[in-house]
Structure formats: C-alpha cells, structure tokens
C-alpha cells in the first residue's frame, strides 16, 4: 500500500521547555483508518498540530502523497488536502449550517453579495454525496453535538480533504452517536479517504481502526495492524505496564451510614422537575455508584450534595446531623469532599501554582497560615509531598496548573480532595478524559479512601468504571432512581443500559 | 400637566424624536457593527467629537460642504484605524485604548478650538456651514405624518437609510458573514483561512465611519457650531443602545428611537418648573434603568439555558 502521509523525525519543543515530540516518525497508508493512541501528554495532539500547520516543529520533514511539503499554517494544510476535525468545534453558533460550511469560500452573486441559495445547494450536494444529512438553514447552536460534529466533517470534506484528522471525536458523543460516527467513517473510507483517529478509548480503537500507532512520552512505541492487537496489548503499550480491569475486591469493613439523603426533589428554572424524591444512604467503607446517561439530574444532585445548589424539598444528613443548606465551606469543614466533573471550571484555578491550588480549602488553618501570614515554607514542603504521593508529573510545585496535561491536572484535584481526610467523597466523573494510567491511579486512590472508612459517592457515565469500583449501584433516569443493585457480582454493562435508557424499571 | 401633554401629543414632538435620535443612531450602528466582530468600539464619544470639530473647521475655511463631509469622515475612519492599530497590532486592551482616544479627542478639540477660534467653549464666532434640510415631496402634504417625517436634516434621512444598509451589510454580504463569524468564534474563522484581524479592522473602520456621521450631524445640523464635549455622553449611550438592541439592525433602530424619545421628553419637560438638573438627568438615569432590566433578562435567559443542559 502507498503511504499518503509520512512524517520523519519530528521534534517539537514548546517555549516552556516541554519536549512533546522527540523525533517522531509515522507513516499512514492511503485509504485506511489509522488510530493514534497514547496517554494524555504523550504527544499525539502535538504531532497532529505539526502536520496540520498549527505548530512549527524544530526539526523533521513531512511528506504528503510522496512529495515533501512545507505546512506553515492550516491554510497550507487545507490546500494540500489535509483536514482536521478539532476536539472543540470550529463553528460559529449563531450562523446556519450552510453559512458555516461555506465560510471562507462563500459563493457570491457579484463581488460582495452572498449567494445564499447557492450556499444551500452546496450544502445539500455535499451532504447527499457523503450521505451525511444536515439541516442547512438551522443555526448551529440549536443542533445536538453529534450533528455539529457532522457539520465539521462536512466542512473538511467540502474543502476536498483526502486525509482527515479527527482529534478525540468520541469524547463528546453518546454511545449511540459514536456508533453513527463510526458508520460515517467507514463510509468515508469507501470514498477513498484516509482517516487519522486520535483516541484513548481502547474499545473504539479496536472497533474502527485498521492500523494502530501507539505513542508514549513523545515517542512512537509501535505501529501494528489493529487485528494483531488486543485491547489489553494496546493498553500495555500505552502505559508500559499492565492495567487491571478486574472488579476490585469488596470492602471488608462496612460501618455505620455516613451520608443519608432523604427525599430530595428539585425543580429547575424552567419548571421541569429534575430530581424526584431521591433517597439513599452510603455507609463508611462503601462506594456507591450512580450510573446514568448525562443530563438525567446527576449534575443537580451533585450540586445539592456539595452545597452549590439548594434542594426544593428533602434533607441531607451526615451521620445524625442535618446538613441541609450549609455553605460549601461549612460542608468542607465537615469533611465532605468533591471531585468535580469539569476540572478546569470547578476544580482548579489554572493560572495559579500547584501550591496555591493545593491549599485553597485549607489556607486559613494552621499550619498553612499563622495569623495573617501564609507559611509558604510549610506549603512548599506539603505540596512536594502531595506531588510525590499522587505521582503528579510537574517540574516544580511552583508550576502553574495550565502547564500540566489533563491527567495530571485531575491528579492535582484528587490530591487536594483526598488529602483533606474526607468522611464523604463526592466523585463526579473522576476519570473523564484522562488516560488509562492516571485512571488506574485515581481508582486506586478512591479504593484506599474507601478502605480507610470514607463513604464514596461515584457518579459516572462510564459503566466499566462504575462496575469496577462500586459496592452498590443505583441507576438514575429522568431524575428518578429507577434501579438499585446491592449485589454487583456478575452484573454487565448491558444490564444497566436498559435502565439507563428508561426501557426497564427495577424495584426501588 | 395640560400644556405638556398638548405639546407631547403634537406632531412637533414626533419630529423632535427623530431629530434627537439621529446623533444616537449613527454611533449605535457603529458600536453594533464593531461588537458583532467581537471588538467593541467604545471610542465613539471621541470619534464624534473629532469629526464634529473637523467638519466645522473645514467648512469654515473652505466654505465647501463636500470637503467638510469628506474630512469629517476621514477623521472618523482614522480614529477607527488608530484604535485598530492599538488593539490588533500592538495588542493593547481595546477598552483602555478607546478610553485614551476619548480623552485625547476631548482635549485635542478644545486645544485646537482655542488656537483657531480663540475660545475654549464654542465655535460660534466662526461662520461654518450646515447640511441642508430636506422636504420630502408628497409625504410632506400628508397631515401629521408629513409634519413628523418631512423637513429633517439630510443626515437624519441618511441615518434611517443606514439601518437598511447595516441589515444588508451583515446579512447579505460576504464581509458581513465574516464579521459575524469572527465575532462568534474567531478560531473557527481562522481555521477556514479568514484573516481575523483584518475583518476586525474593517469593522472598526466602518464603526469610525458611522461615528463620524454622528459627529458631523451634531455640529452641522443639530446645531451650527462646535462646542467643547458637545457629544455629552451620546457615544456611551450608543454602547448601551447597541447592547439593548442585541447589535442587530431592527433592535438598534428601536433602542435608538427609545433613547431619542427619552431625550425629547427631558427637553419638553424643561419649560415646566422642574429643576433643570433633574430634567437633564432623565436620559442618563433611563440608560442605567434600561441596562439593569436588560442585564436581569439576560441572566434569566442564561439560567434557563443552563437548566436545560
């Protein structure tokens, strides 16, 4: 087979000294789906940015269709026939689908006036050609994520891309939408397109790709045919060691109930009931998993538990103590900790240092401060200890959080929360968007906390995670707990799936 | 209250609204177009002052209204360019740059006025020109409506036509589409090869153009002289009006009309025995109230939207 794209010896050093690509060479064969996998911070996105002209490498050569090319900016890449579908959509929300598609190469009636009709025709044409239906006159902001992504793909196809780079395209999609995307990719392959697919979800890689290239620590570890590799092999190559996907052993010492939730109800600003009579309890030494498709009331429930929102009805108890409507600060003083789903928004202050992020919830207590003064010497020592214990990859405790990779930022959050000696841990999507290595560490830390007698409430859309960690599982659907499983042995994700989709109701 | 009601219900009041709206509508269109591109031009106050001053001086020296118009527009567009240069090329904060330009314009026009007219207050001693009033044929014959719509200054009609121009520009032209795309998601625009800075610069030049027309109207139509700081906050009211109108043509027109109405009321209240400090306050207090309501509504909307997710 002919290689459509070849990169040789790419070296990329960022201005802050991070070496993201250490002499990377990759060859992508024409008309294949080529998966590029690796942990967060392994350099895969950087490599693609170099190929697409967003980043300039210090060294190395790129060949496209056999010719050496100089890609200075995305415009050059597009002209060559390379298209990229970014993780964050490059769409203008208030413009229509057609307007977004033709943006930059608008059809004109005379020199200045837009030919709106032509724009719609172009949209229809490309959408029919690749069997990707989109509504041409709808505004982007009114469309679901899966369709937005389809518009992005059409945008790339309209610019005659032969090679499509998709940067973690499934991270924003539901399983159903992912399935549709995969059909699309297979269809595109039939049209002779080549696809580079960046991901760290092993199942998907196995399902969709022909070839797999694994990156670790800025280097290419191996490139192989996908059918030669098992999921286990891929994860071994990615991390460099074995990762366990087995269910963890159940907790031995289950104690008294720590968290009690009584008949919580909540109605949102639009008058639709988001939570309906939620009741459960979590005992010391237990992990209770809440499974459900996102948007079924999990966010509101978590916000109520952590004091960010008030419930309309119902009570919360920490042991015997009523903790209704306490402020987040008061709740934290009572040792209720929170690992938020959106770490960049609610978990860290990204422009400040690791040290400052570690102490935000405890700066006012000794020994972190004495009177009005912060004890920076102690804070530094304490931070270094946390960095070591939680295996955070950072060159200094005074580094800013935004210089870390996603997985390491999550470790910063987890380190702060779990080092507070928590009684109750609310872990909302604690491993979303982080690599398998960091995921395993976070899982182990949660299990350690459980074994030390914390009550853990785990909210996740990832069923493997729920099944792996939980001592009990609840399923939420449209604001109601529709199923409870007190015995986990032998439960499969498809069993939970029926309840999550509202097809079945259990005894609750 | 009787005489006040009579005068408000007279066609002259309707005429006054349009007259007073004109120097607000022009800068509001300017602010709106720059806002759509994502780089709001709050240097309208300074831009209007500079153009108002330039128009008076050029017409005084040349006695040529076309040259005065051209020079005023040139100065306004230059103000937009300077703001663009600070913001886009030197990467200065656009708000701070605009404040600097506003202060510069205020000081510079007073200084030049003193040099030329030997007066730090007004240019009344200079015989400058004004734009002509236009009597609309046919329409002026219609009772009431004719009295309201006909006989305005040329620039008042230009202002109303500018709304149509703005609609055409942002919805029907390539530049308009690109302006909106750049304002909503600059990365998206850049990723398809659009030069984001260039589009933002164009939008600032256009906003300077409309600021210039607003200034020219003030000193060569609304009154026939230049006075120090004669814009009296209209450039900032335009920022409020543009926001209230959602930066869109119809909204911009309605909110400008609203501010014209409020200003007209404050003027019509003057003959009553109210303290003039109070009547002068009305437009500014209204601006604050309107913005408060606007913000509350937007917050509600956002909350409702958040609830959906």
CSV table of C-alpha atoms in Angstrom, one decimal, chain A residues 14-372:
chain,number,residue,atom,x,y,z
A,14,UNK,CA,7.4,24.1,23.4
A,15,UNK,CA,8.6,27.5,24.6
A,16,UNK,CA,8.1,26.4,28.2
A,17,UNK,CA,10.7,23.6,27.7
A,18,UNK,CA,8.3,20.7,27.4
A,19,UNK,CA,9.6,18.3,24.7
A,20,UNK,CA,6.4,17.0,23.2
A,21,UNK,CA,7.8,15.1,20.2
A,22,UNK,CA,11.2,13.5,20.5
A,23,UNK,CA,12.0,12.5,16.9
A,24,UNK,CA,8.7,11.0,15.8
A,25,UNK,CA,8.3,9.2,12.5
A,26,UNK,CA,5.0,7.9,11.3
A,27,UNK,CA,3.7,6.6,8.1
A,28,UNK,CA,0.0,6.5,7.2
A,29,UNK,CA,-1.2,4.3,4.4
A,30,UNK,CA,-3.7,5.6,1.9
A,31,UNK,CA,-7.4,4.6,2.4
A,32,UNK,CA,-7.1,3.3,5.9
A,33,UNK,CA,-8.4,4.3,9.3
A,34,UNK,CA,-5.3,4.8,11.4
A,35,UNK,CA,-5.7,5.2,15.1
A,36,UNK,CA,-3.2,7.3,17.0
A,37,UNK,CA,-3.3,6.4,20.7
A,38,UNK,CA,-1.4,7.3,23.8
A,39,UNK,CA,-1.9,8.8,27.3
A,40,UNK,CA,-2.6,12.4,27.9
A,41,UNK,CA,0.6,14.3,27.3
A,42,UNK,CA,2.2,11.6,25.2
A,43,UNK,CA,2.5,14.0,22.2
A,44,UNK,CA,-0.2,12.8,19.8
A,45,UNK,CA,-2.1,16.0,19.6
A,46,UNK,CA,1.2,17.9,19.1
A,47,UNK,CA,2.1,15.6,16.3
A,48,UNK,CA,-1.2,16.3,14.5
A,49,UNK,CA,-0.9,20.0,15.1
A,50,UNK,CA,2.5,19.9,13.4
A,51,UNK,CA,1.1,18.0,10.4
A,52,UNK,CA,-1.8,20.5,10.2
A,53,UNK,CA,0.4,23.5,10.5
A,54,UNK,CA,-0.7,24.8,13.8
A,55,UNK,CA,2.6,24.2,15.5
A,56,UNK,CA,6.0,24.6,13.9
A,57,UNK,CA,8.5,21.8,14.6
A,58,UNK,CA,12.2,22.4,15.4
A,59,UNK,CA,13.2,19.5,13.2
A,60,UNK,CA,11.8,16.9,10.9
A,61,UNK,CA,10.2,16.5,7.5
A,62,UNK,CA,6.6,15.9,6.3
A,63,UNK,CA,5.8,14.1,3.0
A,64,UNK,CA,2.3,14.2,1.6
A,65,UNK,CA,1.5,11.9,-1.3
A,66,UNK,CA,5.1,11.3,-1.9
A,67,UNK,CA,6.2,14.9,-2.1
A,68,UNK,CA,8.0,16.8,0.6
A,69,UNK,CA,5.8,19.6,1.9
A,70,UNK,CA,6.1,22.7,4.0
A,71,UNK,CA,3.0,23.3,6.0
A,72,UNK,CA,3.3,26.7,7.6
A,73,UNK,CA,-0.3,27.2,8.6
A,74,UNK,CA,-3.7,25.4,8.5
A,75,UNK,CA,-4.4,27.1,5.2
A,76,UNK,CA,-1.5,25.3,3.6
A,77,UNK,CA,-2.7,22.0,5.0
A,78,UNK,CA,-6.2,22.6,3.7
A,79,UNK,CA,-4.8,23.4,0.2
A,80,UNK,CA,-2.9,20.1,0.2
A,81,UNK,CA,-6.0,18.1,1.1
A,82,UNK,CA,-5.5,17.7,4.9
A,83,UNK,CA,-8.5,18.4,7.1
A,84,UNK,CA,-8.8,18.4,10.8
A,85,UNK,CA,-11.9,18.0,13.0
A,86,UNK,CA,-10.9,19.6,16.2
A,87,UNK,CA,-12.0,18.4,19.7
A,88,UNK,CA,-13.6,21.8,20.3
A,89,UNK,CA,-15.8,22.5,17.3
A,90,UNK,CA,-14.7,25.3,15.0
A,91,UNK,CA,-18.2,26.5,14.3
A,92,UNK,CA,-20.0,29.9,14.7
A,93,UNK,CA,-23.0,29.1,16.9
A,94,UNK,CA,-25.3,31.9,15.6
A,95,UNK,CA,-24.7,31.1,11.9
A,96,UNK,CA,-26.6,28.5,10.0
A,97,UNK,CA,-25.2,25.2,8.9
A,98,UNK,CA,-24.9,26.4,5.3
A,99,UNK,CA,-23.2,29.6,6.4
A,100,UNK,CA,-20.7,27.7,8.5
A,101,UNK,CA,-19.9,25.3,5.6
A,102,UNK,CA,-19.2,27.9,3.0
A,103,UNK,CA,-17.4,30.3,5.4
A,104,UNK,CA,-14.1,31.3,3.9
A,105,UNK,CA,-15.1,30.3,0.3
A,106,UNK,CA,-18.5,31.9,0.1
A,107,UNK,CA,-20.4,31.8,-3.2
A,108,UNK,CA,-21.0,35.4,-4.4
A,109,UNK,CA,-23.6,37.0,-6.7
A,110,UNK,CA,-21.3,39.8,-7.6
A,111,UNK,CA,-18.2,40.9,-5.8
A,112,UNK,CA,-19.7,41.4,-2.4
A,113,UNK,CA,-23.2,40.0,-2.2
A,114,UNK,CA,-23.7,36.5,-0.8
A,115,UNK,CA,-25.4,33.9,-2.9
A,116,UNK,CA,-27.5,32.3,-0.1
A,117,UNK,CA,-29.3,29.9,-2.5
A,118,UNK,CA,-26.0,28.6,-3.9
A,119,UNK,CA,-24.7,28.1,-0.3
A,120,UNK,CA,-27.7,25.9,0.4
A,121,UNK,CA,-27.3,24.0,-2.8
A,122,UNK,CA,-23.6,23.4,-1.9
A,123,UNK,CA,-24.7,22.1,1.5
A,124,UNK,CA,-27.3,19.8,0.0
A,125,UNK,CA,-24.9,18.5,-2.6
A,126,UNK,CA,-22.1,17.6,-0.2
A,127,UNK,CA,-24.4,16.2,2.4
A,128,UNK,CA,-26.1,13.9,-0.2
A,129,UNK,CA,-22.8,12.9,-1.7
A,130,UNK,CA,-21.5,11.5,1.6
A,131,UNK,CA,-24.9,10.5,2.9
A,132,UNK,CA,-24.5,12.8,5.9
A,133,UNK,CA,-27.9,14.6,6.3
A,134,UNK,CA,-27.8,18.1,8.0
A,135,UNK,CA,-30.4,20.8,8.1
A,136,UNK,CA,-28.9,23.6,6.0
A,137,UNK,CA,-30.9,26.5,7.5
A,138,UNK,CA,-30.8,25.6,11.1
A,139,UNK,CA,-28.5,27.6,13.4
A,140,UNK,CA,-25.5,25.6,14.8
A,141,UNK,CA,-26.5,26.4,18.4
A,142,UNK,CA,-29.8,24.5,18.0
A,143,UNK,CA,-28.2,21.3,17.0
A,144,UNK,CA,-27.1,18.3,19.1
A,145,UNK,CA,-23.4,17.6,19.4
A,146,UNK,CA,-23.4,14.6,17.0
A,147,UNK,CA,-24.9,16.8,14.2
A,148,UNK,CA,-22.4,19.6,15.0
A,149,UNK,CA,-19.6,17.2,14.5
A,150,UNK,CA,-21.2,16.1,11.2
A,151,UNK,CA,-21.1,19.7,10.1
A,152,UNK,CA,-17.4,19.8,11.0
A,153,UNK,CA,-16.7,16.7,9.0
A,154,UNK,CA,-18.7,18.1,6.0
A,155,UNK,CA,-16.7,21.3,6.3
A,156,UNK,CA,-13.5,19.4,5.9
A,157,UNK,CA,-14.9,17.3,3.0
A,158,UNK,CA,-16.1,20.4,1.2
A,159,UNK,CA,-12.5,21.6,1.2
A,160,UNK,CA,-11.6,18.4,-0.7
A,161,UNK,CA,-9.7,16.8,2.1
A,162,UNK,CA,-8.1,13.4,1.2
A,163,UNK,CA,-6.8,12.9,4.8
A,164,UNK,CA,-9.0,13.7,7.7
A,165,UNK,CA,-7.6,14.1,11.2
A,166,UNK,CA,-10.1,13.6,14.0
A,167,UNK,CA,-8.9,14.7,17.4
A,168,UNK,CA,-10.7,12.6,20.1
A,169,UNK,CA,-14.0,12.8,18.2
A,170,UNK,CA,-15.9,10.5,20.5
A,171,UNK,CA,-15.1,12.3,23.8
A,172,UNK,CA,-18.3,14.4,23.4
A,173,UNK,CA,-20.6,11.8,22.0
A,174,UNK,CA,-23.1,9.4,23.5
A,175,UNK,CA,-22.6,5.7,22.6
A,176,UNK,CA,-25.4,5.9,20.1
A,177,UNK,CA,-23.8,9.0,18.4
A,178,UNK,CA,-20.5,7.3,18.4
A,179,UNK,CA,-22.0,4.3,16.5
A,180,UNK,CA,-23.3,6.8,13.9
A,181,UNK,CA,-19.9,8.4,13.6
A,182,UNK,CA,-18.2,5.1,13.0
A,183,UNK,CA,-20.6,4.3,10.2
A,184,UNK,CA,-19.8,7.6,8.7
A,185,UNK,CA,-16.0,6.9,8.9
A,186,UNK,CA,-16.4,3.5,7.3
A,187,UNK,CA,-18.5,5.2,4.5
A,188,UNK,CA,-15.8,7.8,4.0
A,189,UNK,CA,-13.2,5.0,3.7
A,190,UNK,CA,-15.2,3.6,0.8
A,191,UNK,CA,-14.9,7.0,-0.9
A,192,UNK,CA,-11.1,6.6,-0.7
A,193,UNK,CA,-10.5,8.9,2.2
A,194,UNK,CA,-7.8,8.3,4.8
A,195,UNK,CA,-8.6,8.9,8.4
A,196,UNK,CA,-6.3,9.5,11.4
A,197,UNK,CA,-8.3,8.9,14.6
A,198,UNK,CA,-6.9,10.1,17.9
A,199,UNK,CA,-8.3,8.4,20.9
A,200,UNK,CA,-7.6,6.7,24.2
A,201,UNK,CA,-10.7,4.6,24.3
A,202,UNK,CA,-9.5,1.1,23.7
A,203,UNK,CA,-12.8,-0.5,22.6
A,204,UNK,CA,-13.3,2.2,20.0
A,205,UNK,CA,-9.8,1.8,18.6
A,206,UNK,CA,-10.3,-2.0,18.2
A,207,UNK,CA,-13.7,-1.5,16.6
A,208,UNK,CA,-12.9,1.2,14.0
A,209,UNK,CA,-9.2,1.2,13.1
A,210,UNK,CA,-7.1,-0.8,10.5
A,211,UNK,CA,-3.8,0.3,11.9
A,212,UNK,CA,-2.8,1.4,15.4
A,213,UNK,CA,0.2,3.6,16.3
A,214,UNK,CA,0.9,3.9,20.0
A,215,UNK,CA,2.7,6.9,21.4
A,216,UNK,CA,4.3,7.2,24.9
A,217,UNK,CA,6.3,10.1,26.3
A,218,UNK,CA,6.8,11.9,23.0
A,219,UNK,CA,7.9,8.8,21.1
A,220,UNK,CA,6.3,6.2,18.8
A,221,UNK,CA,6.3,2.9,20.6
A,222,UNK,CA,4.9,0.7,17.8
A,223,UNK,CA,2.7,0.7,14.7
A,224,UNK,CA,0.7,-2.5,14.0
A,225,UNK,CA,-2.4,-3.9,12.3
A,226,UNK,CA,-5.3,-3.5,14.6
A,227,UNK,CA,-6.4,-7.1,14.4
A,228,UNK,CA,-3.0,-8.2,15.7
A,229,UNK,CA,-3.5,-6.3,18.9
A,230,UNK,CA,-6.0,-7.0,21.8
A,231,UNK,CA,-7.3,-4.2,24.0
A,232,UNK,CA,-5.0,-5.4,26.6
A,233,UNK,CA,-2.0,-5.2,24.3
A,234,UNK,CA,-2.8,-1.6,23.4
A,235,UNK,CA,-3.1,-0.5,26.9
A,236,UNK,CA,0.1,-2.3,27.8
A,237,UNK,CA,1.9,-0.4,25.0
A,238,UNK,CA,0.3,2.9,26.0
A,239,UNK,CA,1.2,2.7,29.7
A,240,UNK,CA,4.2,0.4,29.6
A,241,UNK,CA,2.8,-1.8,32.3
A,242,UNK,CA,-0.3,-3.9,33.0
A,243,UNK,CA,-3.5,-2.3,33.9
A,244,UNK,CA,-6.2,-4.1,35.8
A,245,UNK,CA,-9.8,-4.1,34.5
A,246,UNK,CA,-11.0,-6.6,37.0
A,247,UNK,CA,-13.5,-5.7,39.6
A,248,UNK,CA,-11.8,-4.7,42.8
A,249,UNK,CA,-12.3,-6.7,45.9
A,250,UNK,CA,-15.2,-5.6,48.1
A,251,UNK,CA,-14.6,-3.6,51.1
A,252,UNK,CA,-14.3,-5.6,54.3
A,253,UNK,CA,-15.1,-3.1,57.0
A,254,UNK,CA,-18.5,-1.6,56.3
A,255,UNK,CA,-19.5,0.7,59.1
A,256,UNK,CA,-22.4,3.0,60.1
A,257,UNK,CA,-24.2,5.1,57.5
A,258,UNK,CA,-22.3,8.4,56.9
A,259,UNK,CA,-24.4,10.1,54.3
A,260,UNK,CA,-28.1,9.9,54.3
A,261,UNK,CA,-30.2,11.5,51.5
A,262,UNK,CA,-33.9,11.8,52.3
A,263,UNK,CA,-36.5,12.6,49.5
A,264,UNK,CA,-34.5,15.2,47.7
A,265,UNK,CA,-36.5,16.9,45.0
A,266,UNK,CA,-35.6,19.8,42.7
A,267,UNK,CA,-37.3,21.8,40.0
A,268,UNK,CA,-35.2,23.9,37.7
A,269,UNK,CA,-35.7,27.5,36.4
A,270,UNK,CA,-37.8,26.2,33.5
A,271,UNK,CA,-40.2,24.5,35.9
A,272,UNK,CA,-39.3,21.0,34.9
A,273,UNK,CA,-38.7,18.6,37.7
A,274,UNK,CA,-35.1,17.5,37.6
A,275,UNK,CA,-34.9,15.4,40.7
A,276,UNK,CA,-37.8,13.4,42.1
A,277,UNK,CA,-37.7,12.0,45.6
A,278,UNK,CA,-34.1,10.8,45.7
A,279,UNK,CA,-33.3,8.8,48.8
A,280,UNK,CA,-30.2,6.7,49.5
A,281,UNK,CA,-27.5,6.2,52.1
A,282,UNK,CA,-23.8,5.5,51.9
A,283,UNK,CA,-22.1,3.6,54.7
A,284,UNK,CA,-18.5,4.1,55.8
A,285,UNK,CA,-16.2,1.9,53.7
A,286,UNK,CA,-18.7,1.8,50.8
A,287,UNK,CA,-18.5,3.1,47.2
A,288,UNK,CA,-22.0,3.7,45.8
A,289,UNK,CA,-22.1,4.2,42.1
A,290,UNK,CA,-24.7,6.3,40.3
A,291,UNK,CA,-25.0,5.2,36.6
A,292,UNK,CA,-26.9,7.2,34.1
A,293,UNK,CA,-26.8,9.0,30.8
A,294,UNK,CA,-25.6,12.5,31.3
A,295,UNK,CA,-28.3,15.1,31.9
A,296,UNK,CA,-30.6,13.0,33.9
A,297,UNK,CA,-30.3,15.0,37.1
A,298,UNK,CA,-26.8,14.0,38.1
A,299,UNK,CA,-25.4,17.5,38.0
A,300,UNK,CA,-28.1,18.9,40.1
A,301,UNK,CA,-27.8,16.1,42.7
A,302,UNK,CA,-24.1,16.6,43.0
A,303,UNK,CA,-24.5,20.4,43.3
A,304,UNK,CA,-27.1,19.9,46.1
A,305,UNK,CA,-24.8,17.4,47.9
A,306,UNK,CA,-21.9,19.9,47.8
A,307,UNK,CA,-23.8,23.0,48.8
A,308,UNK,CA,-23.7,24.7,45.4
A,309,UNK,CA,-27.5,24.5,45.0
A,310,UNK,CA,-30.5,24.3,47.3
A,311,UNK,CA,-33.0,21.4,47.0
A,312,UNK,CA,-36.7,22.4,47.0
A,313,UNK,CA,-37.5,19.5,49.3
A,314,UNK,CA,-35.8,16.8,51.3
A,315,UNK,CA,-33.0,16.5,53.8
A,316,UNK,CA,-29.3,15.6,53.9
A,317,UNK,CA,-27.7,14.0,56.9
A,318,UNK,CA,-24.1,13.5,57.9
A,319,UNK,CA,-24.5,10.7,60.5
A,320,UNK,CA,-27.3,12.2,62.7
A,321,UNK,CA,-26.5,15.8,61.8
A,322,UNK,CA,-28.7,17.7,59.5
A,323,UNK,CA,-26.5,19.3,56.9
A,324,UNK,CA,-29.2,20.9,54.7
A,325,UNK,CA,-28.4,24.2,53.1
A,326,UNK,CA,-24.9,24.5,54.6
A,327,UNK,CA,-22.4,26.6,52.6
A,328,UNK,CA,-19.7,24.7,50.6
A,329,UNK,CA,-17.2,26.0,53.1
A,330,UNK,CA,-19.2,24.6,56.1
A,331,UNK,CA,-19.5,21.3,54.3
A,332,UNK,CA,-15.8,21.1,53.6
A,333,UNK,CA,-15.2,21.8,57.3
A,334,UNK,CA,-17.3,18.8,58.0
A,335,UNK,CA,-15.0,16.8,55.7
A,336,UNK,CA,-17.3,16.4,52.7
A,337,UNK,CA,-15.0,16.5,49.6
A,338,UNK,CA,-15.8,17.0,46.0
A,339,UNK,CA,-14.1,15.9,42.8
A,340,UNK,CA,-15.9,17.9,40.2
A,341,UNK,CA,-16.7,16.7,36.7
A,342,UNK,CA,-15.4,19.8,35.0
A,343,UNK,CA,-11.9,20.1,36.5
A,344,UNK,CA,-10.9,23.3,34.6
A,345,UNK,CA,-14.1,25.1,35.6
A,346,UNK,CA,-14.7,23.9,39.2
A,347,UNK,CA,-11.6,22.0,40.1
A,348,UNK,CA,-8.5,24.3,39.7
A,349,UNK,CA,-7.5,27.9,39.1
A,350,UNK,CA,-5.5,27.2,36.0
A,351,UNK,CA,-3.2,30.3,36.1
A,352,UNK,CA,-2.1,29.8,39.6
A,353,UNK,CA,0.6,27.4,41.0
A,354,UNK,CA,0.1,23.9,42.2
A,355,UNK,CA,0.9,25.1,45.8
A,356,UNK,CA,-1.9,27.6,45.7
A,357,UNK,CA,-4.3,25.1,44.3
A,358,UNK,CA,-3.5,22.6,47.0
A,359,UNK,CA,-4.3,24.9,49.8
A,360,UNK,CA,-7.3,26.8,48.6
A,361,UNK,CA,-9.6,24.9,51.0
A,362,UNK,CA,-7.2,25.0,54.0
A,363,UNK,CA,-5.1,28.1,53.7
A,364,UNK,CA,-6.8,29.7,56.7
A,365,UNK,CA,-5.9,26.9,59.1
A,366,UNK,CA,-2.6,26.3,60.9
A,367,UNK,CA,0.0,25.2,60.0
A,368,UNK,CA,-0.7,26.7,56.5
A,369,UNK,CA,-1.1,30.2,57.9
A,370,UNK,CA,-0.1,31.9,61.1
A,371,UNK,CA,-2.3,34.9,61.9
A,372,UNK,CA,-2.5,36.9,58.7
